[in-house]
PDB file of C-alpha atoms in Angstrom:
ATOM      1  CA  UNK A1245      -9.418  21.042   5.343  1.00  0.00           C
ATOM      2  CA  UNK A1246      -9.775  18.496   4.268  1.00  0.00           C
ATOM      3  CA  UNK A1247     -13.687  18.613   1.873  1.00  0.00           C
ATOM      4  CA  UNK A1248     -16.338  17.112   2.936  1.00  0.00           C
ATOM      5  CA  UNK A1249     -16.458  14.046   0.444  1.00  0.00           C
ATOM      6  CA  UNK A1250     -12.980  13.547   2.377  1.00  0.00           C
ATOM      7  CA  UNK A1251     -14.363  13.837   6.113  1.00  0.00           C
ATOM      8  CA  UNK A1252     -17.410  11.845   5.498  1.00  0.00           C
ATOM      9  CA  UNK A1253     -15.494   9.080   4.214  1.00  0.00           C
ATOM     10  CA  UNK A1254     -12.862   9.556   6.535  1.00  0.00           C
ATOM     11  CA  UNK A1255     -16.124   8.662   9.397  1.00  0.00           C
ATOM     12  CA  UNK A1256     -16.822   6.386   6.748  1.00  0.00           C
ATOM     13  CA  UNK A1257     -12.882   4.510   6.242  1.00  0.00           C
ATOM     14  CA  UNK A1258     -13.210   4.765  11.283  1.00  0.00           C
ATOM     15  CA  UNK A1259     -16.441   2.521  11.175  1.00  0.00           C
ATOM     16  CA  UNK A1260     -13.928   0.154   8.955  1.00  0.00           C
ATOM     17  CA  UNK A1261     -11.074  -0.494  11.793  1.00  0.00           C
ATOM     18  CA  UNK A1262     -14.086  -1.008  14.270  1.00  0.00           C
ATOM     19  CA  UNK A1263     -15.876  -2.851  12.994  1.00  0.00           C
ATOM     20  CA  UNK A1264     -13.577  -5.362  11.059  1.00  0.00           C
ATOM     21  CA  UNK A1265     -14.284  -8.218  11.828  1.00  0.00           C
ATOM     22  CA  UNK A1266     -17.835  -7.895  11.326  1.00  0.00           C
ATOM     23  CA  UNK A1267     -19.355  -8.576   7.951  1.00  0.00           C
ATOM     24  CA  UNK A1268     -20.444  -5.322   7.441  1.00  0.00           C
ATOM     25  CA  UNK A1269     -22.282  -4.176   3.860  1.00  0.00           C
ATOM     26  CA  UNK A1270     -22.224  -1.374   1.485  1.00  0.00           C
ATOM     27  CA  UNK A1271     -25.615  -0.473   2.354  1.00  0.00           C
ATOM     28  CA  UNK A1272     -24.362  -0.799   6.645  1.00  0.00           C
ATOM     29  CA  UNK A1273     -21.254   1.550   5.696  1.00  0.00           C
ATOM     30  CA  UNK A1274     -23.248   3.880   3.575  1.00  0.00           C
ATOM     31  CA  UNK A1275     -25.544   4.536   6.810  1.00  0.00           C
ATOM     32  CA  UNK A1276     -22.186   5.786   8.159  1.00  0.00           C
ATOM     33  CA  UNK A1277     -22.968   8.887   6.153  1.00  0.00           C
ATOM     34  CA  UNK A1278     -26.906   8.727   5.953  1.00  0.00           C
ATOM     35  CA  UNK A1279     -26.552   8.338   2.055  1.00  0.00           C
ATOM     36  CA  UNK A1280     -28.260   6.140  -0.099  1.00  0.00           C
ATOM     37  CA  UNK A1281     -25.840   3.051  -1.205  1.00  0.00           C
ATOM     38  CA  UNK A1282     -25.550   3.674  -5.271  1.00  0.00           C
ATOM     39  CA  UNK A1283     -25.297   7.513  -3.741  1.00  0.00           C
ATOM     40  CA  UNK A1284     -22.301   6.237  -1.017  1.00  0.00           C
ATOM     41  CA  UNK A1285     -20.324   4.186  -3.461  1.00  0.00           C
ATOM     42  CA  UNK A1286     -19.985   6.687  -6.055  1.00  0.00           C
ATOM     43  CA  UNK A1287     -18.533   9.231  -3.876  1.00  0.00           C
ATOM     44  CA  UNK A1288     -16.339   6.646  -1.977  1.00  0.00           C
ATOM     45  CA  UNK A1289     -14.858   5.538  -4.896  1.00  0.00           C
ATOM     46  CA  UNK A1290     -14.138   9.043  -6.809  1.00  0.00           C
ATOM     47  CA  UNK A1291     -12.874  10.165  -3.382  1.00  0.00           C
ATOM     48  CA  UNK A1292     -10.427   6.797  -2.793  1.00  0.00           C
ATOM     49  CA  UNK A1293      -9.853   5.307  -5.650  1.00  0.00           C
ATOM     50  CA  UNK A1294     -10.936   2.462  -5.146  1.00  0.00           C
ATOM     51  CA  UNK A1295     -14.391   0.549  -4.219  1.00  0.00           C
ATOM     52  CA  UNK A1296     -15.727   0.841  -0.833  1.00  0.00           C
ATOM     53  CA  UNK A1297     -15.237  -3.340  -0.519  1.00  0.00           C
ATOM     54  CA  UNK A1298     -11.272  -3.369  -2.042  1.00  0.00           C
ATOM     55  CA  UNK A1299     -10.833  -0.401   1.128  1.00  0.00           C
ATOM     56  CA  UNK A1300     -12.315  -3.046   3.553  1.00  0.00           C
ATOM     57  CA  UNK A1301      -9.955  -5.776   2.214  1.00  0.00           C
ATOM     58  CA  UNK A1302      -7.184  -4.015   2.534  1.00  0.00           C
ATOM     59  CA  UNK A1303      -7.548  -2.730   5.540  1.00  0.00           C
ATOM     60  CA  UNK A1304      -8.792  -6.492   7.367  1.00  0.00           C
ATOM     61  CA  UNK A1305      -5.336  -7.346   5.258  1.00  0.00           C
ATOM     62  CA  UNK A1306      -2.738  -5.006   7.268  1.00  0.00           C
ATOM     63  CA  UNK A1307      -4.745  -5.203  10.807  1.00  0.00           C
ATOM     64  CA  UNK A1308      -3.920  -9.028  10.051  1.00  0.00           C
ATOM     65  CA  UNK A1309      -0.772  -8.477   9.182  1.00  0.00           C
ATOM     66  CA  UNK A1310      -0.493  -5.882  12.381  1.00  0.00           C
ATOM     67  CA  UNK A1311      -1.500  -9.412  14.879  1.00  0.00           C
ATOM     68  CA  UNK A1312       0.913 -11.727  13.659  1.00  0.00           C
ATOM     69  CA  UNK A1313       3.254  -9.209  14.453  1.00  0.00           C
ATOM     70  CA  UNK A1314       2.257  -8.198  17.717  1.00  0.00           C
ATOM     71  CA  UNK A1315       0.323 -10.767  18.813  1.00  0.00           C
ATOM     72  CA  UNK A1316       0.664 -14.153  19.237  1.00  0.00           C
ATOM     73  CA  UNK A1317      -2.593 -15.646  17.605  1.00  0.00           C
ATOM     74  CA  UNK A1318      -3.194 -18.814  15.682  1.00  0.00           C
ATOM     75  CA  UNK A1319      -3.966 -17.810  12.238  1.00  0.00           C
ATOM     76  CA  UNK A1320      -7.445 -19.178  12.607  1.00  0.00           C
ATOM     77  CA  UNK A1321      -8.555 -16.436  14.946  1.00  0.00           C
ATOM     78  CA  UNK A1322      -6.583 -13.852  13.140  1.00  0.00           C
ATOM     79  CA  UNK A1323      -8.431 -14.805  10.175  1.00  0.00           C
ATOM     80  CA  UNK A1324     -12.449 -14.493  11.953  1.00  0.00           C
ATOM     81  CA  UNK A1325     -11.195 -11.544  14.145  1.00  0.00           C
ATOM     82  CA  UNK A1326     -11.115  -9.374  10.733  1.00  0.00           C
ATOM     83  CA  UNK A1327     -14.009 -10.804   9.175  1.00  0.00           C
ATOM     84  CA  UNK A1328     -12.804 -14.419   7.266  1.00  0.00           C
ATOM     85  CA  UNK A1329     -14.850 -16.997   7.907  1.00  0.00           C
ATOM     86  CA  UNK A1330     -12.514 -18.895   5.581  1.00  0.00           C
ATOM     87  CA  UNK A1331      -8.569 -19.422   6.715  1.00  0.00           C
ATOM     88  CA  UNK A1332      -8.110 -20.806   3.330  1.00  0.00           C
ATOM     89  CA  UNK A1333      -9.661 -17.671   1.524  1.00  0.00           C
ATOM     90  CA  UNK A1334      -7.959 -15.549   4.379  1.00  0.00           C
ATOM     91  CA  UNK A1335      -3.593 -17.210   3.397  1.00  0.00           C
ATOM     92  CA  UNK A1336      -4.399 -16.322  -0.631  1.00  0.00           C
ATOM     93  CA  UNK A1337      -5.799 -12.867  -0.275  1.00  0.00           C
ATOM     94  CA  UNK A1338      -2.955 -12.479   2.086  1.00  0.00           C
ATOM     95  CA  UNK A1339      -0.752 -14.266   0.000  1.00  0.00           C
ATOM     96  CA  UNK A1340      -2.058 -12.275  -2.729  1.00  0.00           C
ATOM     97  CA  UNK A1341      -1.830  -9.088  -1.328  1.00  0.00           C
ATOM     98  CA  UNK A1342       1.219  -9.514   0.964  1.00  0.00           C
ATOM     99  CA  UNK A1343       3.516 -11.037  -1.103  1.00  0.00           C
ATOM    100  CA  UNK A1344       4.370 -13.644   1.669  1.00  0.00           C
ATOM    101  CA  UNK A1345       2.330 -16.401   3.372  1.00  0.00           C
ATOM    102  CA  UNK A1346       1.319 -15.695   7.639  1.00  0.00           C
ATOM    103  CA  UNK A1347       2.802 -17.586   8.382  1.00  0.00           C
ATOM    104  CA  UNK A1348       6.017 -16.725   6.277  1.00  0.00           C
ATOM    105  CA  UNK A1349       5.055 -12.815   7.814  1.00  0.00           C
ATOM    106  CA  UNK A1350       5.842 -13.837  11.284  1.00  0.00           C
ATOM    107  CA  UNK A1351       8.079 -15.305  11.298  1.00  0.00           C
ATOM    108  CA  UNK A1352      10.179 -13.078   9.229  1.00  0.00           C
ATOM    109  CA  UNK A1353       8.305  -9.945  11.677  1.00  0.00           C
ATOM    110  CA  UNK A1354       7.084  -8.388   8.549  1.00  0.00           C
ATOM    111  CA  UNK A1355      10.852  -7.836   6.592  1.00  0.00           C
ATOM    112  CA  UNK A1356      10.282  -9.294   3.057  1.00  0.00           C
ATOM    113  CA  UNK A1357      14.972  -9.809   1.868  1.00  0.00           C
ATOM    114  CA  UNK A1358      13.221  -9.014  -2.102  1.00  0.00           C
ATOM    115  CA  UNK A1359      10.303  -7.892  -4.280  1.00  0.00           C
ATOM    116  CA  UNK A1360       9.331 -10.902  -7.278  1.00  0.00           C
ATOM    117  CA  UNK A1361       8.055  -9.012 -10.358  1.00  0.00           C
ATOM    118  CA  UNK A1362       6.345 -10.404 -12.786  1.00  0.00           C
ATOM    119  CA  UNK A1363       8.453 -11.502 -14.850  1.00  0.00           C
ATOM    120  CA  UNK A1364      10.244  -9.507 -17.400  1.00  0.00           C
ATOM    121  CA  UNK A1365       9.708  -9.683 -21.407  1.00  0.00           C
ATOM    122  CA  UNK A1366      12.879  -9.239 -23.869  1.00  0.00           C
ATOM    123  CA  UNK A1367      11.249  -5.985 -24.315  1.00  0.00           C
ATOM    124  CA  UNK A1368       8.565  -4.227 -23.615  1.00  0.00           C
ATOM    125  CA  UNK A1369       8.618   0.250 -22.869  1.00  0.00           C
ATOM    126  CA  UNK A1370      10.119   2.315 -21.348  1.00  0.00           C
ATOM    127  CA  UNK A1371       8.522   5.076 -18.573  1.00  0.00           C
ATOM    128  CA  UNK A1372      10.984   7.258 -16.593  1.00  0.00           C
ATOM    129  CA  UNK A1373      10.021  10.152 -14.115  1.00  0.00           C
ATOM    130  CA  UNK A1374      10.981  12.754 -11.662  1.00  0.00           C
ATOM    131  CA  UNK A1375      10.157  10.960  -7.437  1.00  0.00           C
ATOM    132  CA  UNK A1376       9.035  14.782  -6.244  1.00  0.00           C
ATOM    133  CA  UNK A1377       9.221  15.027  -2.010  1.00  0.00           C
ATOM    134  CA  UNK A1378       9.263  18.186  -0.095  1.00  0.00           C
ATOM    135  CA  UNK A1379      12.024  19.260   2.449  1.00  0.00           C
ATOM    136  CA  UNK A1380       9.620  18.551   5.502  1.00  0.00           C
ATOM    137  CA  UNK A1381       8.542  14.813   4.094  1.00  0.00           C
ATOM    138  CA  UNK A1382      12.710  13.667   3.201  1.00  0.00           C
ATOM    139  CA  UNK A1383      14.392  10.612   5.917  1.00  0.00           C
ATOM    140  CA  UNK A1384      13.754   7.196   3.953  1.00  0.00           C
ATOM    141  CA  UNK A1385      14.210   5.684   0.853  1.00  0.00           C
ATOM    142  CA  UNK A1386      11.720   5.625  -1.797  1.00  0.00           C
ATOM    143  CA  UNK A1387       9.509   2.151  -2.899  1.00  0.00           C
ATOM    144  CA  UNK A1388       8.637   2.845  -6.937  1.00  0.00           C
ATOM    145  CA  UNK A1389       6.259  -0.494  -8.269  1.00  0.00           C
ATOM    146  CA  UNK A1390       4.291  -0.169 -10.929  1.00  0.00           C
ATOM    147  CA  UNK A1391       0.560  -2.082 -10.290  1.00  0.00           C
ATOM    148  CA  UNK A1392      -2.654  -2.708 -11.922  1.00  0.00           C
ATOM    149  CA  UNK A1393      -4.729  -1.873  -9.869  1.00  0.00           C
ATOM    150  CA  UNK A1394      -4.057   1.869  -7.015  1.00  0.00           C
ATOM    151  CA  UNK A1395      -3.099  -0.609  -4.013  1.00  0.00           C
ATOM    152  CA  UNK A1396       0.472  -1.470  -4.132  1.00  0.00           C
ATOM    153  CA  UNK A1397      -0.102  -5.513  -3.654  1.00  0.00           C
ATOM    154  CA  UNK A1398       1.219  -8.927  -4.700  1.00  0.00           C
ATOM    155  CA  UNK A1399       3.596  -8.782  -7.747  1.00  0.00           C
ATOM    156  CA  UNK A1400       4.728  -5.422  -9.451  1.00  0.00           C
ATOM    157  CA  UNK A1401       5.312  -5.928 -12.956  1.00  0.00           C
ATOM    158  CA  UNK A1402       8.544  -3.456 -12.752  1.00  0.00           C
ATOM    159  CA  UNK A1403      10.346  -1.657  -9.102  1.00  0.00           C
ATOM    160  CA  UNK A1404      12.517   0.306  -7.952  1.00  0.00           C
ATOM    161  CA  UNK A1405      14.309   1.488  -4.128  1.00  0.00           C
ATOM    162  CA  UNK A1406      15.871   5.073  -4.112  1.00  0.00           C
ATOM    163  CA  UNK A1407      18.344   6.709  -1.634  1.00  0.00           C
ATOM    164  CA  UNK A1408      15.830   9.699  -1.727  1.00  0.00           C
ATOM    165  CA  UNK A1409      13.358  11.697  -4.616  1.00  0.00           C
ATOM    166  CA  UNK A1410      15.388  12.692  -7.888  1.00  0.00           C
ATOM    167  CA  UNK A1411      15.049  10.772 -11.664  1.00  0.00           C
ATOM    168  CA  UNK A1412      13.473   7.287 -11.770  1.00  0.00           C
ATOM    169  CA  UNK A1413      13.368   4.404 -14.751  1.00  0.00           C
ATOM    170  CA  UNK A1414      11.016   1.294 -15.352  1.00  0.00           C
ATOM    171  CA  UNK A1415      12.804  -0.838 -17.767  1.00  0.00           C
ATOM    172  CA  UNK A1416      11.338  -4.069 -20.185  1.00  0.00           C
ATOM    173  CA  UNK A1417       6.839  -2.341 -19.410  1.00  0.00           C
ATOM    174  CA  UNK A1418       5.248  -4.495 -20.980  1.00  0.00           C
ATOM    175  CA  UNK A1419       1.744  -3.676 -22.598  1.00  0.00           C
ATOM    176  CA  UNK A1420      -1.566  -2.696 -20.103  1.00  0.00           C
ATOM    177  CA  UNK A1421      -2.407   0.001 -17.830  1.00  0.00           C
ATOM    178  CA  UNK A1422      -0.256   1.111 -15.341  1.00  0.00           C
ATOM    179  CA  UNK A1423      -0.635   2.484 -11.521  1.00  0.00           C
ATOM    180  CA  UNK A1424       3.464   3.645 -10.719  1.00  0.00           C
ATOM    181  CA  UNK A1425       2.612   4.363  -6.877  1.00  0.00           C
ATOM    182  CA  UNK A1426       5.712   4.966  -4.007  1.00  0.00           C
ATOM    183  CA  UNK A1427       5.602   5.052  -0.714  1.00  0.00           C
ATOM    184  CA  UNK A1428       8.390   5.627   1.618  1.00  0.00           C
ATOM    185  CA  UNK A1429       8.202   5.207   5.475  1.00  0.00           C
ATOM    186  CA  UNK A1430      10.959   8.036   7.496  1.00  0.00           C
ATOM    187  CA  UNK A1431      13.097   5.360   9.522  1.00  0.00           C
ATOM    188  CA  UNK A1432      16.386   5.168  11.133  1.00  0.00           C
ATOM    189  CA  UNK A1433      18.808   3.106   9.185  1.00  0.00           C
ATOM    190  CA  UNK A1434      19.356   0.930  13.041  1.00  0.00           C
ATOM    191  CA  UNK A1435      16.348   0.152  12.094  1.00  0.00           C
ATOM    192  CA  UNK A1436      12.063   0.027  13.839  1.00  0.00           C
ATOM    193  CA  UNK A1437       9.935  -2.004  15.156  1.00  0.00           C
ATOM    194  CA  UNK A1438       7.503  -2.969  12.162  1.00  0.00           C
ATOM    195  CA  UNK A1439       4.734  -3.066  14.440  1.00  0.00           C
ATOM    196  CA  UNK A1440       5.700   0.217  15.142  1.00  0.00           C
ATOM    197  CA  UNK A1441       5.022   1.607  11.780  1.00  0.00           C
ATOM    198  CA  UNK A1442       1.845   3.718  12.194  1.00  0.00           C
ATOM    199  CA  UNK A1443       4.404   5.833  13.890  1.00  0.00           C
ATOM    200  CA  UNK A1444       6.812   7.040  11.571  1.00  0.00           C
ATOM    201  CA  UNK A1445       5.330   9.502   8.920  1.00  0.00           C
ATOM    202  CA  UNK A1446       4.560   7.472   5.697  1.00  0.00           C
ATOM    203  CA  UNK A1447       4.203   9.814   2.282  1.00  0.00           C
ATOM    204  CA  UNK A1448       3.386   7.842  -0.570  1.00  0.00           C
ATOM    205  CA  UNK A1449       2.500   8.672  -4.092  1.00  0.00           C
ATOM    206  CA  UNK A1450       0.412   7.680  -7.839  1.00  0.00           C
ATOM    207  CA  UNK A1451       0.068   8.856 -11.300  1.00  0.00           C
ATOM    208  CA  UNK A1452      -1.854   6.811 -13.565  1.00  0.00           C
ATOM    209  CA  UNK A1453      -3.053   4.528 -14.395  1.00  0.00           C
ATOM    210  CA  UNK A1454      -1.236   5.319 -18.323  1.00  0.00           C
ATOM    211  CA  UNK A1455      -0.738   3.824 -20.612  1.00  0.00           C
ATOM    212  CA  UNK A1456       1.728   1.376 -21.972  1.00  0.00           C
ATOM    213  CA  UNK A1457       2.066  -0.718 -25.630  1.00  0.00           C
ATOM    214  CA  UNK A1458       4.959  -2.125 -27.862  1.00  0.00           C
ATOM    215  CA  UNK A1459       7.891  -0.085 -26.973  1.00  0.00           C
ATOM    216  CA  UNK A1460       6.215   2.912 -26.066  1.00  0.00           C
ATOM    217  CA  UNK A1461       8.565   5.883 -24.335  1.00  0.00           C
ATOM    218  CA  UNK A1462       6.439   7.255 -21.764  1.00  0.00           C
ATOM    219  CA  UNK A1463       8.847  10.043 -19.573  1.00  0.00           C
ATOM    220  CA  UNK A1464       8.982  13.591 -17.728  1.00  0.00           C
ATOM    221  CA  UNK A1465       6.302  10.831 -15.068  1.00  0.00           C
ATOM    222  CA  UNK A1466       6.105  13.719 -11.947  1.00  0.00           C
ATOM    223  CA  UNK A1467       5.501  11.858  -8.912  1.00  0.00           C
ATOM    224  CA  UNK A1468       4.782  13.566  -6.396  1.00  0.00           C
ATOM    225  CA  UNK A1469       4.575  12.585  -2.983  1.00  0.00           C
ATOM    226  CA  UNK A1470       3.290  13.660   0.222  1.00  0.00           C
ATOM    227  CA  UNK A1471       1.442  12.196   3.394  1.00  0.00           C
ATOM    228  CA  UNK A1472      -0.280   9.389   4.194  1.00  0.00           C
ATOM    229  CA  UNK A1473      -4.347  10.432   4.685  1.00  0.00           C
ATOM    230  CA  UNK A1474      -6.422   8.255   7.101  1.00  0.00           C
ATOM    231  CA  UNK A1475      -8.396   7.085   3.313  1.00  0.00           C
ATOM    232  CA  UNK A1476      -5.581   6.044   2.107  1.00  0.00           C
ATOM    233  CA  UNK A1477      -5.076   2.670   0.973  1.00  0.00           C
ATOM    234  CA  UNK A1478      -2.595   0.519   3.261  1.00  0.00           C
ATOM    235  CA  UNK A1479      -0.097  -0.980   1.584  1.00  0.00           C
ATOM    236  CA  UNK A1480      -0.012  -4.821   1.807  1.00  0.00           C
ATOM    237  CA  UNK A1481       3.117  -5.522   0.638  1.00  0.00           C
ATOM    238  CA  UNK A1482       5.547  -6.888   2.644  1.00  0.00           C
ATOM    239  CA  UNK A1483       8.716  -4.372   1.873  1.00  0.00           C
ATOM    240  CA  UNK A1484      10.405  -2.713   5.054  1.00  0.00           C
ATOM    241  CA  UNK A1485      14.064  -4.907   3.993  1.00  0.00           C
ATOM    242  CA  UNK A1486      14.035  -3.574   0.352  1.00  0.00           C
ATOM    243  CA  UNK A1487      14.251  -0.669   1.474  1.00  0.00           C
ATOM    244  CA  UNK A1488      16.130  -1.202   4.955  1.00  0.00           C
ATOM    245  CA  UNK A1489      18.665  -2.704   1.881  1.00  0.00           C
ATOM    246  CA  UNK A1490      18.800   0.356  -0.217  1.00  0.00           C
ATOM    247  CA  UNK A1491      19.382   2.334   2.981  1.00  0.00           C
ATOM    248  CA  UNK A1492      21.980   0.902   4.060  1.00  0.00           C
ATOM    249  CA  UNK A1493      23.644   0.685   1.046  1.00  0.00           C
ATOM    250  CA  UNK A1494      23.756   4.458   0.506  1.00  0.00           C
ATOM    251  CA  UNK A1495      25.266   4.527   3.926  1.00  0.00           C
ATOM    252  CA  UNK A1496      28.006   3.065   2.874  1.00  0.00           C
ATOM    253  CA  UNK A1497      27.592   5.223  -0.159  1.00  0.00           C
ATOM    254  CA  UNK A1498      28.758   8.558   2.141  1.00  0.00           C
ATOM    255  CA  UNK A1499      30.959   6.259   4.512  1.00  0.00           C
ATOM    256  CA  UNK A1500      32.709   5.602   1.009  1.00  0.00           C
ATOM    257  CA  UNK A1501      32.838   8.973   0.223  1.00  0.00           C
TER     258      UNK A1501
END
């Protein structure tokens, strides 16, 4: 059973979705749960790991992704429908977070063939550990990326895709403070309509922030995946084709064994 704070924040998140095109303020959101805006901001940050404004921006981009795949609306109209008054601002934020322009995302049906990492350094730290997943939640490849914040968006510092739960290793990690974020969707090997991913079981995991400096070797990181909740921020990166590739490769190996 969710706690009282989580239930209240879920009400706010539902309100965000229901009014996604409106110019919502912190005061508007705080009134949903009868909090002062200062107390509301603290509770929201504690429950979700990010500010209300950052969370709202993420679900607006998530809705834009859905509209790009399921409608023929112009990009200008989509940007307005998710709360952006400037299509230029919308396009730049979408591209930075998703890794594709809105036009490319629509043309590629939401499927990126690769994820561009930050330029690799000649040397750096090593971060290794194990992705853990309950048997009931298994069913698809696990994407693991290293990000500066708690949302998988933009270019990861380093990333990898696992066929399933097990050990992982990220080499040449730049100095800094990083979140290790994991995401998995149970999809059939023949693929799935990207616009209906919400119908499939999604699991996520997060560890961080972790500090890496120089050639630090951080091992034994336990990255526990769990079912995604309504109060978890959406995954904005276009990752489906990357996971499909890993799944197909694992399938070929099984057939050859």
